[in-house]
Short mmCIF file of C-alpha atoms in Angstrom, two decimals:
data_model
loop_
_atom_site.label_atom_id
_atom_site.label_comp_id
_atom_site.label_asym_id
_atom_site.label_seq_id
_atom_site.Cartn_x
_atom_site.Cartn_y
_atom_site.Cartn_z
CA UNK U 1 8.19 -31.40 -17.64
CA UNK U 2 6.75 -32.55 -21.41
CA UNK U 3 9.13 -34.54 -23.08
CA UNK U 4 10.17 -35.22 -27.37
CA UNK U 5 6.94 -35.26 -29.53
CA UNK U 6 6.60 -36.89 -32.47
CA UNK U 7 3.43 -36.79 -35.10
CA UNK U 8 2.29 -38.24 -36.57
CA UNK U 9 3.18 -42.15 -34.65
CA UNK U 10 2.39 -44.01 -37.69
CA UNK U 11 2.44 -43.19 -41.61
CA UNK U 12 1.48 -45.25 -44.50
CA UNK U 13 2.05 -43.46 -47.76
CA UNK U 14 2.14 -44.87 -51.30
CA UNK U 15 5.40 -44.55 -53.11
CA UNK U 16 5.97 -41.76 -54.89
CA UNK U 17 3.97 -39.28 -52.05
CA UNK U 18 5.01 -37.16 -50.04
CA UNK U 19 5.13 -36.70 -46.54
CA UNK U 20 6.18 -34.08 -43.53
CA UNK U 21 6.50 -35.26 -39.88
CA UNK U 22 6.66 -32.77 -37.30
CA UNK U 23 9.06 -32.99 -33.96
CA UNK U 24 8.03 -30.52 -30.51
CA UNK U 25 11.60 -31.09 -28.54
CA UNK U 26 11.74 -29.95 -24.91
CA UNK U 27 11.00 -26.85 -24.29
CA UNK U 28 14.35 -25.15 -22.87
CA UNK U 29 16.33 -26.95 -25.02
CA UNK U 30 17.82 -25.16 -28.66
CA UNK U 31 19.52 -28.25 -29.95
CA UNK U 32 17.37 -31.05 -31.75
CA UNK U 33 18.53 -33.66 -34.56
CA UNK U 34 17.08 -35.95 -37.11
CA UNK U 35 17.89 -39.49 -36.92
CA UNK U 36 16.75 -42.63 -38.91
CA UNK U 37 16.65 -46.25 -37.48
CA UNK U 38 15.77 -49.45 -39.71
CA UNK U 39 15.55 -52.73 -38.65
CA UNK U 40 18.71 -54.51 -36.73
CA UNK U 41 20.33 -51.20 -37.22
CA UNK U 42 21.08 -48.46 -34.30
CA UNK U 43 20.12 -45.00 -34.83
CA UNK U 44 21.71 -43.17 -37.91
CA UNK U 45 22.17 -39.59 -37.86
CA UNK U 46 20.61 -37.10 -40.48
CA UNK U 47 20.86 -33.55 -39.63
CA UNK U 48 21.40 -31.26 -36.55
CA UNK U 49 19.94 -27.52 -35.77
CA UNK U 50 20.97 -25.03 -33.29
CA UNK U 51 17.95 -22.81 -33.20
CA UNK U 52 16.66 -21.95 -36.36
CA UNK U 53 20.36 -22.89 -38.50
CA UNK U 54 20.70 -26.31 -39.73
CA UNK U 55 24.12 -26.86 -38.94
CA UNK U 56 25.32 -30.36 -39.94
CA UNK U 57 23.50 -32.58 -42.32
CA UNK U 58 24.48 -36.37 -43.20
CA UNK U 59 25.40 -37.93 -46.49
CA UNK U 60 22.20 -39.83 -45.98
CA UNK U 61 20.00 -36.79 -46.01
CA UNK U 62 19.16 -37.07 -50.40
CA UNK U 63 18.04 -34.58 -52.41
CA UNK U 64 14.41 -35.57 -51.62
CA UNK U 65 14.89 -34.68 -47.63
CA UNK U 66 14.57 -31.43 -46.40
CA UNK U 67 14.01 -30.21 -42.86
CA UNK U 68 13.33 -26.88 -41.04
CA UNK U 69 12.65 -25.22 -38.00
CA UNK U 70 11.62 -21.86 -39.40
CA UNK U 71 11.44 -20.18 -35.27
CA UNK U 72 13.52 -22.66 -32.94
CA UNK U 73 10.76 -24.40 -31.78
CA UNK U 74 9.23 -27.24 -33.38
CA UNK U 75 10.68 -28.72 -36.40
CA UNK U 76 9.84 -30.35 -40.07
CA UNK U 77 11.38 -33.31 -41.50
CA UNK U 78 9.76 -33.62 -45.18
CA UNK U 79 10.45 -36.91 -47.65
CA UNK U 80 9.13 -35.78 -51.68
CA UNK U 81 9.04 -38.85 -53.94
CA UNK U 82 9.35 -41.71 -50.87
CA UNK U 83 10.65 -44.37 -51.81
CA UNK U 84 10.54 -48.13 -50.16
CA UNK U 85 13.74 -48.02 -49.23
CA UNK U 86 12.59 -44.75 -47.20
CA UNK U 87 10.80 -46.95 -45.23
CA UNK U 88 11.81 -46.67 -41.28
CA UNK U 89 11.72 -45.50 -37.83
CA UNK U 90 12.39 -41.37 -37.88
CA UNK U 91 13.52 -40.52 -34.59
CA UNK U 92 13.93 -37.01 -33.76
CA UNK U 93 15.98 -35.93 -30.34
CA UNK U 94 16.99 -32.80 -28.59
CA UNK U 95 19.40 -31.15 -26.21
CA UNK U 96 20.83 -27.84 -24.34
CA UNK U 97 24.02 -27.87 -25.02
CA UNK U 98 27.54 -29.69 -26.09
CA UNK U 99 30.16 -30.85 -23.59
CA UNK U 100 29.70 -32.78 -20.45
CA UNK U 101 26.22 -33.84 -19.40
CA UNK U 102 24.52 -31.59 -21.63
CA UNK U 103 25.69 -32.97 -24.76
CA UNK U 104 23.13 -36.05 -23.64
CA UNK U 105 20.13 -36.05 -26.40
CA UNK U 106 16.54 -36.80 -25.41
CA UNK U 107 14.38 -38.79 -27.59
CA UNK U 108 10.80 -38.93 -28.99
CA UNK U 109 8.74 -41.83 -29.32
CA UNK U 110 9.32 -41.53 -33.47
CA UNK U 111 7.52 -41.78 -36.21
CA UNK U 112 6.80 -45.06 -38.05
CA UNK U 113 7.08 -44.45 -41.71
CA UNK U 114 5.52 -47.43 -44.29
CA UNK U 115 5.98 -46.92 -48.31
CA UNK U 116 4.01 -48.97 -49.98
CA UNK X 1 31.55 -47.89 -41.34
CA UNK X 2 30.46 -48.44 -37.95
CA UNK X 3 32.61 -46.83 -35.77
CA UNK X 4 30.04 -48.36 -32.56
CA UNK X 5 30.34 -51.62 -32.43
CA UNK X 6 28.39 -54.15 -30.05
CA UNK X 7 29.43 -57.55 -30.88
CA UNK X 8 26.56 -58.83 -28.59
CA UNK X 9 23.35 -58.76 -30.67
CA UNK X 10 21.67 -60.76 -27.67
CA UNK X 11 22.01 -61.54 -23.82
CA UNK X 12 19.89 -63.64 -21.31
CA UNK X 13 20.17 -63.32 -18.01
CA UNK X 14 18.53 -64.77 -14.34
CA UNK X 15 16.83 -61.82 -12.48
CA UNK X 16 19.29 -61.16 -9.47
CA UNK X 17 22.40 -61.38 -11.56
CA UNK X 18 24.43 -58.87 -12.64
CA UNK X 19 24.47 -57.90 -16.64
CA UNK X 20 27.41 -56.83 -18.54
CA UNK X 21 26.52 -55.19 -22.04
CA UNK X 22 29.60 -54.21 -24.19
CA UNK X 23 30.56 -51.46 -26.79
CA UNK X 24 33.88 -51.05 -28.79
CA UNK X 25 34.34 -47.50 -30.66
CA UNK X 26 37.38 -46.93 -33.33
CA UNK X 27 37.01 -43.17 -33.55
CA UNK X 28 40.09 -41.96 -31.11
CA UNK X 29 38.02 -38.29 -31.32
CA UNK X 30 35.15 -39.07 -29.58
CA UNK X 31 34.75 -37.68 -25.98
CA UNK X 32 31.70 -38.49 -24.53
CA UNK X 33 29.40 -41.58 -24.66
CA UNK X 34 25.67 -42.43 -23.57
CA UNK X 35 23.77 -46.03 -22.98
CA UNK X 36 20.24 -45.76 -24.02
CA UNK X 37 17.29 -48.22 -23.43
CA UNK X 38 14.37 -48.51 -26.22
CA UNK X 39 10.93 -50.59 -25.67
CA UNK X 40 9.69 -52.00 -29.34
CA UNK X 41 7.82 -48.93 -31.05
CA UNK X 42 9.32 -46.29 -28.91
CA UNK X 43 11.99 -44.01 -29.14
CA UNK X 44 15.44 -44.46 -27.15
CA UNK X 45 15.22 -43.27 -23.45
CA UNK X 46 18.90 -41.95 -21.99
CA UNK X 47 20.08 -44.38 -19.07
CA UNK X 48 23.63 -43.04 -18.30
CA UNK X 49 26.66 -41.40 -20.16
CA UNK X 50 30.55 -41.28 -19.33
CA UNK X 51 32.64 -37.87 -20.10
CA UNK X 52 36.11 -39.08 -21.60
CA UNK X 53 37.79 -38.29 -18.46
CA UNK X 54 36.38 -40.09 -16.49
CA UNK X 55 36.72 -44.10 -16.26
CA UNK X 56 33.62 -45.47 -14.21
CA UNK X 57 29.80 -43.40 -13.80
CA UNK X 58 27.66 -44.72 -11.51
CA UNK X 59 23.69 -44.05 -10.98
CA UNK X 60 21.84 -46.58 -9.09
CA UNK X 61 21.77 -50.06 -10.31
CA UNK X 62 23.54 -48.93 -13.87
CA UNK X 63 27.20 -48.36 -13.98
CA UNK X 64 28.99 -47.71 -16.87
CA UNK X 65 33.20 -48.37 -17.03
CA UNK X 66 35.12 -46.27 -19.76
CA UNK X 67 38.58 -48.14 -20.82
CA UNK X 68 40.26 -45.36 -23.22
CA UNK X 69 43.34 -47.33 -24.46
CA UNK X 70 41.56 -50.51 -25.28
CA UNK X 71 38.61 -47.49 -26.56
CA UNK X 72 36.26 -50.30 -24.89
CA UNK X 73 32.98 -49.42 -22.57
CA UNK X 74 30.86 -51.54 -20.79
CA UNK X 75 27.28 -51.48 -18.80
CA UNK X 76 26.87 -52.60 -15.79
CA UNK X 77 23.37 -53.77 -14.29
CA UNK X 78 22.99 -54.77 -10.72
CA UNK X 79 20.72 -56.60 -10.17
CA UNK X 80 19.24 -57.11 -13.26
CA UNK X 81 15.57 -56.97 -13.01
CA UNK X 82 12.64 -58.52 -15.81
CA UNK X 83 11.42 -54.95 -16.72
CA UNK X 84 15.06 -54.22 -17.31
CA UNK X 85 14.22 -56.61 -20.83
CA UNK X 86 15.04 -54.46 -24.12
CA UNK X 87 17.34 -53.37 -26.36
CA UNK X 88 19.99 -51.63 -25.47
CA UNK X 89 22.14 -49.01 -27.71
CA UNK X 90 25.83 -47.80 -27.03
CA UNK X 91 26.22 -44.14 -28.28
CA UNK X 92 29.65 -42.03 -28.55
CA UNK X 93 30.26 -38.14 -30.09
CA UNK X 94 32.82 -36.45 -30.53
CA UNK X 95 34.96 -33.18 -30.73
CA UNK X 96 34.14 -33.31 -34.78
CA UNK X 97 30.24 -33.34 -34.29
CA UNK X 98 27.10 -33.37 -32.67
CA UNK X 99 25.89 -36.45 -34.01
CA UNK X 100 25.44 -39.83 -31.98
CA UNK X 101 27.28 -42.54 -33.22
CA UNK X 102 25.09 -45.94 -32.31
CA UNK X 103 25.59 -49.34 -32.53
CA UNK X 104 23.49 -51.72 -33.73
CA UNK X 105 22.56 -52.67 -29.95
CA UNK X 106 22.09 -55.38 -27.50
CA UNK X 107 18.65 -57.25 -26.85
CA UNK X 108 18.77 -58.36 -22.74
CA UNK X 109 16.30 -60.54 -21.62
CA UNK X 110 16.45 -60.91 -17.64
CA UNK X 111 14.28 -64.10 -16.89
CA UNK X 112 12.69 -64.72 -13.77
#
């Protein structure tokens, strides 16, 4: 049984460059979430997919951010024209269904982004 | 606005004693609550959860208590072990969406 995986684990980029992160959820999970965590804060919700449909987006997800889950399996999060304020840990989580114990979200190890 | 609050940034407990971590929330629409444990440079690991229809849930050394009228929950770890040293996050979700709302975390240090 493999958990949620994320690649790369670390990314250093220069301001203005584009970056893309990948998340592979737990295989039978149909729900996938992206969060961002900065120092001293808890994870903050960015967006949510049910299968391939993006159903919810936070106002934190500016127009420079785009997320996809084309076949309802893995997902990508792209940040265009990165800014120093984008430096954070980007976390992916997955779950099987909402309600009761099924709403439990399982997190990957995260991708640490540093924008120079 | 912070809808989930963990007012103690840190807690230090001796090995073998009880650790009590507290969490308060403001949104009465939250109906599911979770605790996660996080080590540095890793993602949060799910520990235990509780639905709003219950007031207590136990799993081994971990017990979560929910007081809906006070909008308060707590995580009890008994007995505490040095390997429990980590940052603990309280999270909540509600009927209005699927996002988890997290507190800022409490750093627990269990000393031998």
